[in-house]
Coordinates of C-alpha atoms in Angstrom, one line a residue:
M9 CA 25.4 -61.1 -9.9
A10 CA 28.9 -62.4 -10.4
A11 CA 31.3 -60.6 -12.8
G12 CA 34.3 -62.3 -14.3
L13 CA 37.2 -60.6 -16.1
G14 CA 39.5 -62.6 -18.4
V15 CA 42.8 -61.3 -19.7
T16 CA 45.2 -62.6 -22.4
I17 CA 48.6 -60.9 -23.1
G18 CA 49.7 -61.7 -26.6
S19 CA 52.8 -60.8 -28.6
A20 CA 50.9 -58.4 -30.8
D21 CA 47.6 -57.7 -29.0
S22 CA 46.3 -58.0 -25.5
V23 CA 42.6 -58.6 -24.7
A24 CA 40.4 -58.1 -21.6
A25 CA 36.9 -59.4 -21.6
T26 CA 34.1 -59.4 -19.1
A27 CA 31.3 -62.0 -18.5
F28 CA 28.4 -62.2 -16.1
D29 CA 26.3 -65.0 -14.7
R30 CA 23.1 -63.2 -15.9
A31 CA 23.6 -62.9 -19.7
D32 CA 20.0 -61.5 -20.1
T33 CA 21.0 -58.4 -18.2
Y34 CA 24.6 -57.7 -19.0
R35 CA 26.4 -58.3 -22.3
P36 CA 30.1 -59.3 -22.4
V37 CA 32.4 -56.4 -23.2
V38 CA 35.8 -56.9 -24.9
L39 CA 38.7 -54.5 -24.7
S40 CA 41.7 -55.0 -27.1
R41 CA 45.0 -53.1 -27.0
A42 CA 48.3 -53.4 -28.8
S43 CA 50.9 -55.1 -26.6
E44 CA 53.0 -51.9 -26.3
L45 CA 53.7 -50.8 -22.7
H46 CA 54.6 -47.2 -22.0
L47 CA 56.2 -46.1 -18.8
P48 CA 56.1 -42.3 -18.6
P49 CA 58.4 -40.6 -16.1
D50 CA 55.7 -38.7 -14.4
D51 CA 52.5 -40.6 -15.2
A52 CA 50.8 -44.0 -14.7
P53 CA 51.8 -46.9 -17.1
H54 CA 49.8 -47.2 -20.3
L55 CA 49.2 -50.2 -22.5
G56 CA 48.4 -49.6 -26.2
H57 CA 49.8 -47.9 -29.3
R58 CA 50.3 -44.1 -29.0
P59 CA 53.1 -41.6 -29.5
A60 CA 55.7 -41.9 -26.9
A61 CA 55.8 -39.1 -24.3
P62 CA 59.1 -37.3 -23.7
G63 CA 61.3 -39.5 -21.5
A64 CA 58.9 -42.4 -21.6
L65 CA 60.2 -46.0 -21.9
V66 CA 58.4 -48.2 -24.5
F67 CA 58.5 -52.0 -24.4
T68 CA 57.2 -54.5 -26.9
D69 CA 57.4 -58.3 -27.1
F70 CA 58.0 -58.6 -23.4
V71 CA 55.6 -61.6 -22.9
S72 CA 58.2 -64.0 -24.4
R73 CA 60.6 -62.9 -21.6
V74 CA 58.5 -64.0 -18.7
G75 CA 60.6 -66.4 -16.6
D76 CA 63.8 -65.2 -18.3
P77 CA 66.5 -64.4 -15.6
V78 CA 68.0 -61.8 -17.9
G79 CA 66.0 -58.6 -17.7
V80 CA 64.7 -56.5 -20.6
L81 CA 67.1 -53.6 -21.2
A82 CA 65.4 -50.2 -21.6
D83 CA 66.7 -47.2 -23.6
N84 CA 68.0 -45.5 -20.5
G85 CA 70.1 -48.6 -19.5
A86 CA 67.8 -49.8 -16.8
S87 CA 66.8 -53.5 -16.8
Y88 CA 63.2 -54.7 -16.2
S89 CA 62.0 -58.2 -15.5
G90 CA 59.8 -59.6 -18.3
A91 CA 57.4 -61.0 -15.7
D92 CA 57.1 -57.5 -14.1
L93 CA 56.4 -55.9 -17.4
T94 CA 53.7 -58.4 -18.2
A95 CA 52.1 -58.0 -14.8
T96 CA 52.1 -54.2 -15.3
A97 CA 50.4 -54.7 -18.7
I98 CA 47.8 -56.9 -17.1
G99 CA 47.3 -54.3 -14.4
C100 CA 46.6 -51.6 -17.1
L101 CA 44.0 -53.8 -18.8
V102 CA 42.3 -54.8 -15.5
H103 CA 42.2 -51.1 -14.4
E104 CA 40.7 -49.9 -17.7
A105 CA 38.2 -52.8 -18.2
S106 CA 36.8 -52.7 -14.6
L107 CA 36.0 -49.0 -14.5
D108 CA 32.4 -49.5 -15.5
L109 CA 31.7 -52.8 -13.7
P110 CA 29.1 -52.7 -10.9
E111 CA 31.4 -54.8 -8.6
A112 CA 34.9 -56.0 -8.4
P113 CA 35.4 -58.9 -10.9
A114 CA 37.0 -62.3 -10.4
I115 CA 40.1 -62.0 -12.6
T116 CA 41.5 -64.9 -14.6
V117 CA 44.6 -64.6 -16.8
A118 CA 45.1 -67.1 -19.6
H119 CA 48.7 -67.9 -20.5
P120 CA 50.2 -70.0 -23.3
A121 CA 49.9 -73.8 -22.6
T122 CA 53.5 -74.3 -23.6
W123 CA 54.8 -72.3 -20.6
A124 CA 56.8 -74.3 -18.1
G125 CA 55.9 -74.4 -14.5
Y126 CA 58.6 -72.0 -13.4
T127 CA 57.4 -69.5 -16.1
V128 CA 53.9 -69.6 -14.6
D129 CA 55.3 -69.2 -11.1
A130 CA 57.3 -66.2 -12.2
L131 CA 54.2 -64.5 -13.6
R132 CA 52.2 -65.4 -10.4
E133 CA 54.9 -63.8 -8.2
A134 CA 55.0 -60.7 -10.4
L135 CA 51.3 -60.3 -10.2
S136 CA 51.5 -60.5 -6.5
R137 CA 54.0 -57.7 -6.4
A138 CA 51.8 -55.7 -8.7
G139 CA 48.8 -56.0 -6.2
L140 CA 47.0 -58.8 -8.1
A141 CA 47.6 -61.6 -5.7
D142 CA 44.0 -63.1 -6.2
V143 CA 44.4 -63.6 -9.9
T144 CA 43.8 -67.1 -11.2
L145 CA 46.1 -68.4 -13.9
M146 CA 44.8 -70.8 -16.6
P147 CA 46.2 -72.3 -19.8
E148 CA 44.7 -70.6 -23.0
P149 CA 43.4 -73.9 -24.5
I150 CA 41.4 -74.6 -21.3
A151 CA 40.0 -71.1 -21.4
A152 CA 39.0 -71.5 -25.0
V153 CA 37.2 -74.7 -24.3
R154 CA 35.3 -73.0 -21.5
W155 CA 34.2 -70.4 -24.0
L156 CA 33.0 -73.2 -26.3
E157 CA 31.0 -74.8 -23.5
A158 CA 29.4 -71.4 -22.6
T159 CA 28.4 -70.7 -26.1
R160 CA 27.4 -74.2 -27.4
G161 CA 26.3 -75.9 -24.2
P162 CA 27.9 -78.8 -22.3
L163 CA 30.3 -80.8 -24.5
G164 CA 30.2 -84.0 -22.6
D165 CA 33.2 -86.4 -22.7
G166 CA 35.1 -85.9 -25.9
V167 CA 38.3 -84.6 -27.5
V168 CA 38.8 -81.1 -28.9
V169 CA 41.9 -79.9 -30.8
V170 CA 42.7 -76.2 -30.1
Y171 CA 44.5 -74.6 -33.0
D172 CA 45.9 -71.3 -31.8
L173 CA 47.5 -69.3 -34.7
G174 CA 49.1 -66.3 -33.1
A175 CA 51.3 -63.5 -34.3
R176 CA 54.6 -65.2 -33.2
T177 CA 53.8 -68.9 -32.8
L178 CA 51.3 -71.7 -33.7
D179 CA 50.2 -73.7 -30.6
V180 CA 48.3 -77.0 -31.1
S181 CA 46.8 -78.5 -27.9
V182 CA 44.5 -81.6 -27.3
V183 CA 41.9 -81.1 -24.6
R184 CA 39.6 -83.7 -23.1
T185 CA 36.2 -82.3 -22.3
G186 CA 33.9 -83.3 -19.5
A187 CA 33.2 -82.0 -16.0
E188 CA 36.5 -80.1 -16.1
P189 CA 38.5 -79.7 -19.4
V190 CA 42.0 -81.3 -19.1
L191 CA 45.0 -81.0 -21.3
L192 CA 46.2 -84.3 -22.9
G193 CA 49.9 -84.7 -23.7
R194 CA 52.2 -81.9 -24.4
P195 CA 51.1 -78.9 -26.5
I196 CA 53.1 -78.4 -29.7
A197 CA 54.5 -74.9 -30.6
S198 CA 56.1 -73.8 -33.9
E199 CA 57.5 -70.5 -35.0
D200 CA 57.6 -71.5 -38.6
V201 CA 53.9 -71.0 -39.1
C202 CA 52.5 -67.9 -37.5
G203 CA 50.8 -64.6 -38.3
G204 CA 54.1 -62.8 -38.7
H205 CA 55.2 -65.2 -41.3
L206 CA 52.1 -64.7 -43.3
D207 CA 52.5 -60.9 -43.0
H208 CA 56.0 -61.3 -44.5
L209 CA 54.7 -63.2 -47.5
V210 CA 52.1 -60.5 -48.2
T211 CA 54.7 -57.7 -47.8
T212 CA 57.1 -59.5 -50.2
H213 CA 54.3 -60.0 -52.7
L214 CA 53.4 -56.3 -52.7
L215 CA 57.1 -55.2 -53.1
D216 CA 57.4 -57.4 -56.2
T217 CA 54.7 -55.4 -57.9
V218 CA 56.6 -52.2 -57.6
R219 CA 60.2 -53.4 -57.6
D220 CA 60.8 -52.3 -61.2
D221 CA 59.8 -48.8 -60.3
V222 CA 62.5 -48.5 -57.5
P223 CA 65.8 -49.0 -59.3
D224 CA 67.9 -47.9 -56.3
F225 CA 66.3 -50.1 -53.7
D226 CA 68.3 -50.0 -50.5
P227 CA 66.4 -51.5 -47.6
F228 CA 69.0 -50.3 -45.1
A229 CA 68.6 -46.6 -45.9
A230 CA 66.8 -44.7 -43.1
P231 CA 63.9 -43.5 -45.3
M232 CA 63.4 -46.9 -46.9
T233 CA 63.5 -48.7 -43.5
A234 CA 60.7 -46.5 -42.1
A235 CA 58.6 -46.9 -45.3
L236 CA 59.0 -50.7 -45.2
A237 CA 57.9 -50.8 -41.5
E238 CA 54.8 -48.9 -42.5
L239 CA 54.2 -51.3 -45.4
R240 CA 54.4 -54.3 -43.2
T241 CA 51.8 -52.8 -40.9
R242 CA 49.5 -52.3 -43.9
S243 CA 50.1 -55.8 -45.1
R244 CA 49.0 -57.2 -41.7
A245 CA 45.8 -55.1 -41.9
A246 CA 45.2 -56.3 -45.4
K247 CA 45.6 -60.0 -44.3
E248 CA 43.1 -59.5 -41.6
Q249 CA 40.6 -57.7 -43.9
L250 CA 40.8 -60.6 -46.4
S251 CA 39.4 -62.9 -43.7
T252 CA 36.0 -61.3 -44.1
D253 CA 36.3 -59.5 -47.5
T254 CA 37.3 -60.9 -50.9
E255 CA 39.5 -58.0 -51.9
T256 CA 41.3 -55.0 -50.5
V257 CA 43.5 -52.2 -51.6
V258 CA 47.0 -51.6 -50.1
A259 CA 48.7 -48.2 -50.4
I260 CA 52.4 -48.5 -51.1
D261 CA 54.4 -45.4 -50.2
L262 CA 58.1 -45.9 -50.8
P263 CA 60.9 -43.3 -51.6
G264 CA 60.3 -42.5 -55.3
V265 CA 57.1 -44.5 -55.8
R266 CA 53.5 -44.1 -54.6
R267 CA 50.9 -46.7 -55.8
D268 CA 47.7 -48.4 -54.7
V269 CA 47.8 -52.2 -55.2
R270 CA 44.7 -54.4 -55.3
L271 CA 45.0 -57.7 -53.4
V272 CA 42.3 -60.4 -53.6
R273 CA 41.7 -63.3 -51.3
D274 CA 42.8 -65.9 -53.9
E275 CA 46.2 -64.3 -54.2
F276 CA 46.6 -64.3 -50.4
E277 CA 45.5 -68.0 -50.1
E278 CA 47.9 -68.9 -52.8
L279 CA 50.7 -67.4 -50.7
A280 CA 49.5 -68.9 -47.4
R281 CA 48.5 -72.4 -48.6
G282 CA 52.0 -73.9 -48.3
P283 CA 52.7 -73.0 -44.7
L284 CA 49.2 -73.7 -43.5
Q285 CA 49.1 -77.1 -45.2
A286 CA 52.4 -77.9 -43.5
S287 CA 50.8 -77.0 -40.1
T288 CA 48.5 -80.0 -40.3
A289 CA 51.5 -82.2 -39.5
L290 CA 51.7 -80.4 -36.2
V291 CA 48.1 -81.4 -35.4
H292 CA 49.0 -85.1 -36.0
E293 CA 52.1 -84.8 -33.9
A294 CA 50.0 -83.3 -31.0
L295 CA 47.5 -86.2 -31.3
R296 CA 50.3 -88.8 -31.2
G297 CA 51.7 -87.1 -28.1
A298 CA 48.3 -87.2 -26.4
G299 CA 47.7 -90.8 -27.4
V300 CA 44.5 -89.9 -29.3
E301 CA 43.6 -91.2 -32.7
P302 CA 42.4 -88.7 -35.3
S303 CA 39.0 -90.6 -35.5
D304 CA 38.5 -89.8 -31.7
V305 CA 38.6 -86.0 -32.3
G306 CA 35.1 -84.4 -32.0
R307 CA 35.9 -81.0 -33.3
V308 CA 38.7 -78.4 -33.9
L309 CA 38.5 -75.0 -32.2
L310 CA 40.3 -72.1 -33.9
T311 CA 41.8 -69.3 -31.7
G312 CA 44.3 -66.6 -32.2
G313 CA 44.2 -63.8 -34.8
G314 CA 45.0 -66.3 -37.6
G315 CA 42.1 -68.5 -36.7
A316 CA 39.8 -66.1 -38.7
I317 CA 41.5 -67.0 -42.0
P318 CA 39.0 -69.1 -44.0
L319 CA 41.7 -71.2 -45.5
V320 CA 42.7 -72.5 -42.1
A321 CA 39.3 -74.0 -41.4
E322 CA 39.1 -75.5 -44.9
L323 CA 42.5 -77.3 -44.7
L324 CA 41.9 -78.7 -41.1
S325 CA 38.4 -79.9 -42.0
A326 CA 39.7 -81.7 -45.1
E327 CA 42.6 -83.2 -43.1
L328 CA 40.7 -84.5 -40.1
G329 CA 37.2 -84.8 -41.4
V330 CA 35.6 -83.1 -38.4
A331 CA 33.7 -79.9 -37.7
V332 CA 35.9 -76.8 -37.3
V333 CA 34.5 -74.1 -34.9
A334 CA 35.6 -70.5 -34.6
G335 CA 34.2 -67.5 -32.9
P336 CA 33.5 -64.2 -34.7
H337 CA 36.8 -62.9 -33.3
P338 CA 39.1 -65.9 -32.6
A339 CA 41.7 -63.5 -31.0
H340 CA 39.2 -62.9 -28.2
T341 CA 38.1 -66.5 -27.6
A342 CA 40.6 -67.3 -24.8
A343 CA 39.9 -64.0 -22.9
L344 CA 36.1 -64.6 -23.1
G345 CA 36.5 -68.2 -21.8
A346 CA 38.7 -67.0 -18.9
A347 CA 36.0 -64.5 -17.9
Q348 CA 33.4 -67.3 -17.5
P349 CA 32.2 -68.1 -14.0
R350 CA 34.6 -70.3 -12.2
A351 CA 34.1 -74.0 -11.3
G352 CA 31.3 -74.5 -8.9
T353 CA 29.1 -71.6 -10.1
A354 CA 26.2 -71.8 -12.5
V355 CA 27.1 -71.2 -16.2
A356 CA 25.0 -68.8 -18.1
A357 CA 22.8 -70.1 -20.9
P358 CA 24.5 -70.1 -24.4
V359 CA 24.8 -66.6 -25.8
D360 CA 25.0 -65.4 -29.3
D361 CA 28.4 -66.0 -30.9
D362 CA 28.4 -62.5 -32.4
V363 CA 29.9 -60.7 -29.3
P364 CA 30.3 -57.0 -30.0
T365 CA 33.7 -55.5 -29.5
T366 CA 33.2 -52.3 -27.4
V367 CA 35.8 -49.7 -26.6
L368 CA 35.4 -48.6 -23.0
P369 CA 35.2 -44.8 -22.5
V370 CA 38.2 -43.2 -20.8
T371 CA 37.1 -41.5 -17.6
T372 CA 39.1 -39.2 -15.4
A373 CA 37.2 -40.1 -12.2
R374 CA 38.5 -43.4 -11.0
P375 CA 36.6 -45.4 -8.3
T376 CA 38.6 -46.0 -5.1
E377 CA 38.1 -49.8 -5.4
A378 CA 39.6 -49.9 -9.0
I379 CA 42.9 -51.6 -9.3
S380 CA 45.6 -49.2 -10.5
P381 CA 48.5 -50.5 -12.6
V382 CA 51.8 -50.7 -10.7
R383 CA 55.1 -49.5 -12.3
P384 CA 57.5 -52.5 -12.6
A385 CA 60.6 -52.4 -10.4
V386 CA 64.1 -52.0 -12.0
V387 CA 66.1 -55.2 -11.8
P388 CA 69.2 -54.3 -9.6
A389 CA 72.6 -54.9 -11.1
P390 CA 74.8 -57.5 -9.5
A391 CA 76.9 -56.2 -6.6
P392 CA 80.6 -55.9 -7.4
A393 CA 82.9 -58.3 -5.6
A394 CA 84.6 -56.9 -2.5
A395 CA 88.1 -55.7 -3.0
A396 CA 89.3 -57.4 0.1
A397 CA 88.6 -60.8 -1.4
A398 CA 91.9 -60.6 -3.2
A399 CA 93.9 -60.5 0.1
P400 CA 93.9 -64.3 0.7
F401 CA 95.2 -64.9 -2.8
R402 CA 98.1 -62.5 -2.3
S403 CA 98.8 -64.0 1.1
R404 CA 98.8 -67.5 -0.4
R405 CA 101.4 -66.4 -3.0
Y406 CA 103.6 -65.1 -0.2
V407 CA 103.3 -68.3 1.8
L408 CA 104.1 -70.5 -1.2
A409 CA 107.2 -68.3 -2.0
G410 CA 108.4 -68.5 1.6
A411 CA 107.8 -72.2 1.9
A412 CA 109.8 -72.8 -1.3
A413 CA 112.7 -70.8 -0.1
A414 CA 112.8 -72.5 3.2
A415 CA 112.6 -75.9 1.5
L416 CA 115.6 -75.1 -0.7
V417 CA 117.7 -74.0 2.3
L418 CA 116.9 -77.2 4.2
L419 CA 117.6 -79.5 1.3
G420 CA 120.9 -77.7 0.5
A421 CA 122.1 -77.9 4.1
G422 CA 121.4 -81.6 4.4
G423 CA 118.6 -81.1 6.8
L424 CA 120.5 -79.1 9.3
A425 CA 118.6 -76.6 11.4
V426 CA 119.5 -73.1 10.4
G427 CA 116.8 -71.4 12.3
T428 CA 117.8 -72.1 15.9
L429 CA 119.0 -68.6 16.5
G430 CA 118.5 -67.4 20.0
T431 CA 116.8 -70.6 21.3
S432 CA 117.1 -71.6 24.9
D433 CA 117.9 -74.9 26.4
A434 CA 114.3 -75.6 27.1
S435 CA 113.4 -75.0 23.4
E436 CA 116.3 -77.2 22.3
A437 CA 114.9 -80.0 24.4
G438 CA 111.5 -79.7 22.6
V439 CA 109.7 -78.1 25.5
G440 CA 107.6 -75.0 24.6
A441 CA 104.1 -73.7 24.4
A442 CA 102.2 -73.3 21.1
T443 CA 102.5 -69.7 20.0
S444 CA 102.8 -67.6 16.8
A445 CA 106.0 -65.9 15.9
T446 CA 105.8 -62.1 15.4
V447 CA 108.2 -59.9 13.6
P448 CA 109.1 -56.9 15.7
G449 CA 108.0 -53.6 14.1
A450 CA 105.5 -55.3 11.9
T451 CA 102.0 -53.9 11.7
P452 CA 98.9 -56.1 12.2
A453 CA 97.4 -57.3 9.0
S454 CA 94.5 -55.2 7.9
A455 CA 91.6 -55.8 5.5
G456 CA 93.0 -56.1 2.0
G457 CA 96.6 -56.2 3.2
P458 CA 99.1 -59.1 3.1
A459 CA 98.8 -61.6 5.9
T460 CA 101.6 -62.5 8.3
T461 CA 103.4 -65.7 7.6
A462 CA 104.3 -68.0 10.5
T463 CA 106.7 -71.0 10.3
T464 CA 105.7 -74.2 12.1
G465 CA 108.0 -76.7 13.7
S466 CA 107.8 -79.2 10.8
G467 CA 109.5 -76.8 8.5
T468 CA 106.3 -75.8 6.6
S469 CA 104.8 -72.3 6.6
S470 CA 101.2 -71.4 7.3
A471 CA 99.5 -68.0 6.6
V472 CA 97.3 -66.1 9.0
P473 CA 94.9 -64.3 6.7
A474 CA 94.2 -60.6 7.1
T475 CA 91.2 -60.1 9.2
T476 CA 88.8 -57.2 9.7
P477 CA 87.1 -56.2 12.9
G478 CA 84.4 -58.7 13.8
T479 CA 86.0 -61.7 12.1
R480 CA 87.6 -64.7 13.8
A481 CA 91.3 -65.5 13.0
A482 CA 92.6 -69.0 13.3
A483 CA 95.5 -69.5 15.6
T484 CA 98.7 -71.1 14.2
A485 CA 100.5 -73.7 16.4
A486 CA 104.2 -74.0 16.2
T487 CA 106.7 -76.2 18.2
P488 CA 109.8 -74.0 18.5
G489 CA 113.1 -75.8 18.9
A490 CA 112.2 -78.8 16.7
P491 CA 114.7 -79.8 14.0
G492 CA 114.2 -77.8 10.9
T493 CA 112.4 -74.9 12.6
V494 CA 112.9 -71.5 11.0
A495 CA 112.3 -68.4 13.2
P496 CA 111.8 -65.0 11.6
A497 CA 114.5 -62.5 12.1
G498 CA 114.1 -60.6 15.3
S499 CA 111.6 -63.0 16.8
V500 CA 111.8 -64.6 20.2
P501 CA 110.5 -68.2 20.5
A502 CA 108.1 -69.1 23.2
G503 CA 109.7 -70.1 26.5
T504 CA 112.7 -67.6 26.1
T505 CA 113.3 -64.1 27.2
A506 CA 114.4 -61.3 25.0
P507 CA 118.0 -60.2 25.5
G508 CA 118.1 -57.8 28.4
A509 CA 114.5 -58.3 29.2
A510 CA 113.3 -59.2 32.7
P511 CA 111.8 -62.6 33.3
G512 CA 108.1 -62.6 32.4
A513 CA 108.2 -59.6 30.1
P514 CA 106.4 -60.0 26.8
A515 CA 108.5 -60.5 23.7
P516 CA 109.2 -57.3 21.7
G517 CA 106.4 -56.6 19.2
A518 CA 104.3 -59.4 20.5
V519 CA 100.8 -59.1 22.0
A520 CA 100.8 -59.4 25.8
P521 CA 99.2 -62.5 27.2
G522 CA 95.5 -62.0 28.0
T523 CA 95.1 -59.2 25.4
V524 CA 93.6 -59.3 22.0
A525 CA 95.3 -57.9 18.9
P526 CA 93.5 -54.9 17.4
G527 CA 91.1 -55.7 14.7
T528 CA 90.8 -59.4 15.6
V529 CA 88.5 -61.6 17.6
A530 CA 90.0 -63.8 20.3
P531 CA 90.0 -67.5 19.2
V532 CA 88.0 -70.1 21.1
P533 CA 90.1 -71.4 23.9
T534 CA 91.3 -75.0 23.6
T535 CA 90.8 -77.8 26.2
T536 CA 94.6 -78.3 26.8
P537 CA 95.1 -78.5 30.6
P538 CA 97.1 -75.7 32.1
P539 CA 100.7 -76.4 33.2
A540 CA 101.5 -77.0 36.8
P541 CA 101.8 -73.8 38.8
A542 CA 105.3 -72.6 39.7
P543 CA 106.4 -73.2 43.3
A544 CA 106.6 -69.4 44.0
P545 CA 105.2 -66.5 42.2
A546 CA 107.5 -64.7 39.8
P547 CA 108.8 -61.3 40.9
A548 CA 107.2 -58.2 39.4
P549 CA 108.7 -57.7 35.9
A550 CA 111.0 -54.8 35.4
P551 CA 110.3 -52.4 32.5
A552 CA 111.6 -54.1 29.4
P553 CA 114.4 -52.2 27.7
A554 CA 114.2 -51.4 24.0
P555 CA 115.0 -54.4 22.0
N556 CA 118.4 -54.6 20.4
Y557 CA 117.3 -55.2 16.9
G558 CA 120.8 -54.8 15.5
S559 CA 122.2 -57.7 17.6
Q560 CA 119.3 -59.9 16.7
V561 CA 119.5 -59.2 13.0
G562 CA 123.3 -59.8 13.2
D563 CA 122.8 -63.1 14.8
A564 CA 120.2 -64.0 12.2
L565 CA 122.5 -63.0 9.3
G566 CA 125.4 -64.9 10.9
G567 CA 123.4 -68.0 11.2
A568 CA 122.2 -67.6 7.6
G569 CA 125.8 -67.1 6.5
E570 CA 126.9 -70.3 8.2
G571 CA 124.1 -72.2 6.6
A572 CA 124.9 -70.8 3.1
G573 CA 128.6 -71.6 3.7
A574 CA 127.7 -75.2 4.5
V575 CA 125.6 -75.3 1.3
V576 CA 128.5 -74.0 -0.8
G577 CA 131.1 -76.2 0.8
G578 CA 128.9 -79.3 0.4
A579 CA 128.3 -78.4 -3.3
G580 CA 132.0 -77.8 -3.8
N581 CA 133.0 -81.1 -2.3
A582 CA 130.4 -82.9 -4.4
V583 CA 131.7 -81.3 -7.6
G584 CA 135.3 -82.0 -6.7
G585 CA 134.5 -85.7 -6.1
V586 CA 132.8 -85.9 -9.5
V587 CA 135.7 -84.3 -11.3
E588 CA 138.2 -86.6 -9.6
G589 CA 136.1 -89.6 -10.5
V590 CA 135.8 -88.5 -14.1
G591 CA 139.5 -87.9 -14.3
G592 CA 140.3 -91.3 -12.9
A593 CA 138.0 -93.0 -15.4
V594 CA 139.6 -91.1 -18.3
G595 CA 143.1 -92.0 -17.1
G596 CA 142.1 -95.7 -16.9
V597 CA 140.8 -95.6 -20.4
V598 CA 143.9 -93.9 -21.8
D599 CA 146.2 -96.4 -20.0
G600 CA 144.3 -99.3 -21.4
V601 CA 144.4 -97.9 -25.0
G602 CA 148.2 -97.3 -24.6
G603 CA 148.8 -100.8 -23.5
L604 CA 147.0 -102.2 -26.5
L605 CA 148.9 -100.1 -28.9
G606 CA 152.2 -101.0 -27.2
N607 CA 151.5 -104.7 -27.5

């Protein structure tokens, strides 16, 4: 014996139904729960309407958030994925519905046909995380047609329109029947016609009957808001009752008024006729999208809670001129169809349409093979950006400022080199190794700190970003001694020796050759061939004396003063020439005017 379990998660209600391949021995069982998910702090998740436990998180209308990258925000500030919440609700239904089954069922979940592929994939991944990796996903119209085949026998090749009037939307789909039902075209969905809209019409009608008895009607007052929410719930129950009864009584309990109002089916149909008549246009739109003529439709299948309204069948039958089929509980049709044996297995003989709705007993002893619902995981908040990321931007600003200052000095001095302080003959001839200038006394750049700025031989500056241990720093090449080179104060260009230092001693403040600066990774060596070896090895270097920073700074200031003086002198000569030229021009004009007046 094979058991099947079909599940649908709706905006208002969720349904789980069972089916067996031997209908003469086992009857289908249907379990319906409100789509209200409770996550107690110290208990298993629960699906259904009940008073909230202390500290419990309650979620509603989470099915519409499946596939949404933005999580559902809880009252405690935590964020939950809509797909994970839906998977948890499915797990609650599966666990409760499979308690009394003789064997583990084959689970099929029916989803709205209007869902995109990524939405279906999001639910499939969430089900896998919840321990339901073997669940089959199926569009709701296909599941509904499978129920029709199980109850009415093989349908053969034909076309069925599935009219699903739910609590939040109306979905219209066109299905081709045969060996395997197939969706034709794209299903049409509308939020303008739905069960919630009909509930609102009934609520407004009931309020009109007692409006004169409530002179100070304030819908935003706390007592009135709670009373209106209760009245809307009663209006929904009255709408559903009028699907089978011709009249009902609704108790209106508002602040200052208490009255029982009688509502008959004719009044309700008068309210609902306009929206339901307009919904027939959606049926024709779905047929055009599927490339099907209305005359090719064999029948209309009503599903969803609104499918039980007699006016719906009347209007569709008059519009299309075909038979309209509905189960005893259209809201259960898709779940019952999803529970049918899968393709390749024998389908049970048609069963009576009047499938009883049975509430499964709650038991404390749970079998070990039963699937327990899994609490959804909290969606982690995005990680804050690292604070060190701002270091390159600060370094870039320093580099730009230094480059601008150097460019102004070079342009003002007429391109003269003002940074040749302390260069040797070899550097003046343009001979030198590629190296980076280091300011004596400066500390190595650390994570989040400003980077060291080095000046290249072309007169432009390049930054060495601050590095952290384990990162690779790019080496900066400079050709000291080239025209326009600016050397930082206190630095010793490559190929020269610090004043008073023995030959071969490292420059003050510089990293000795063959060593790696702390906090950096040695760069990849280049393929430049090494220079020719010296004829004789250099003598052992003597201890380098302390660098004379005062002398070096003085030399740098003197060179800068000479450069500035050249700038000022050049500017003065230029201004003087301009003044003399202007004076001569004015004198010429005056002489010419005087000559004309004299004549």
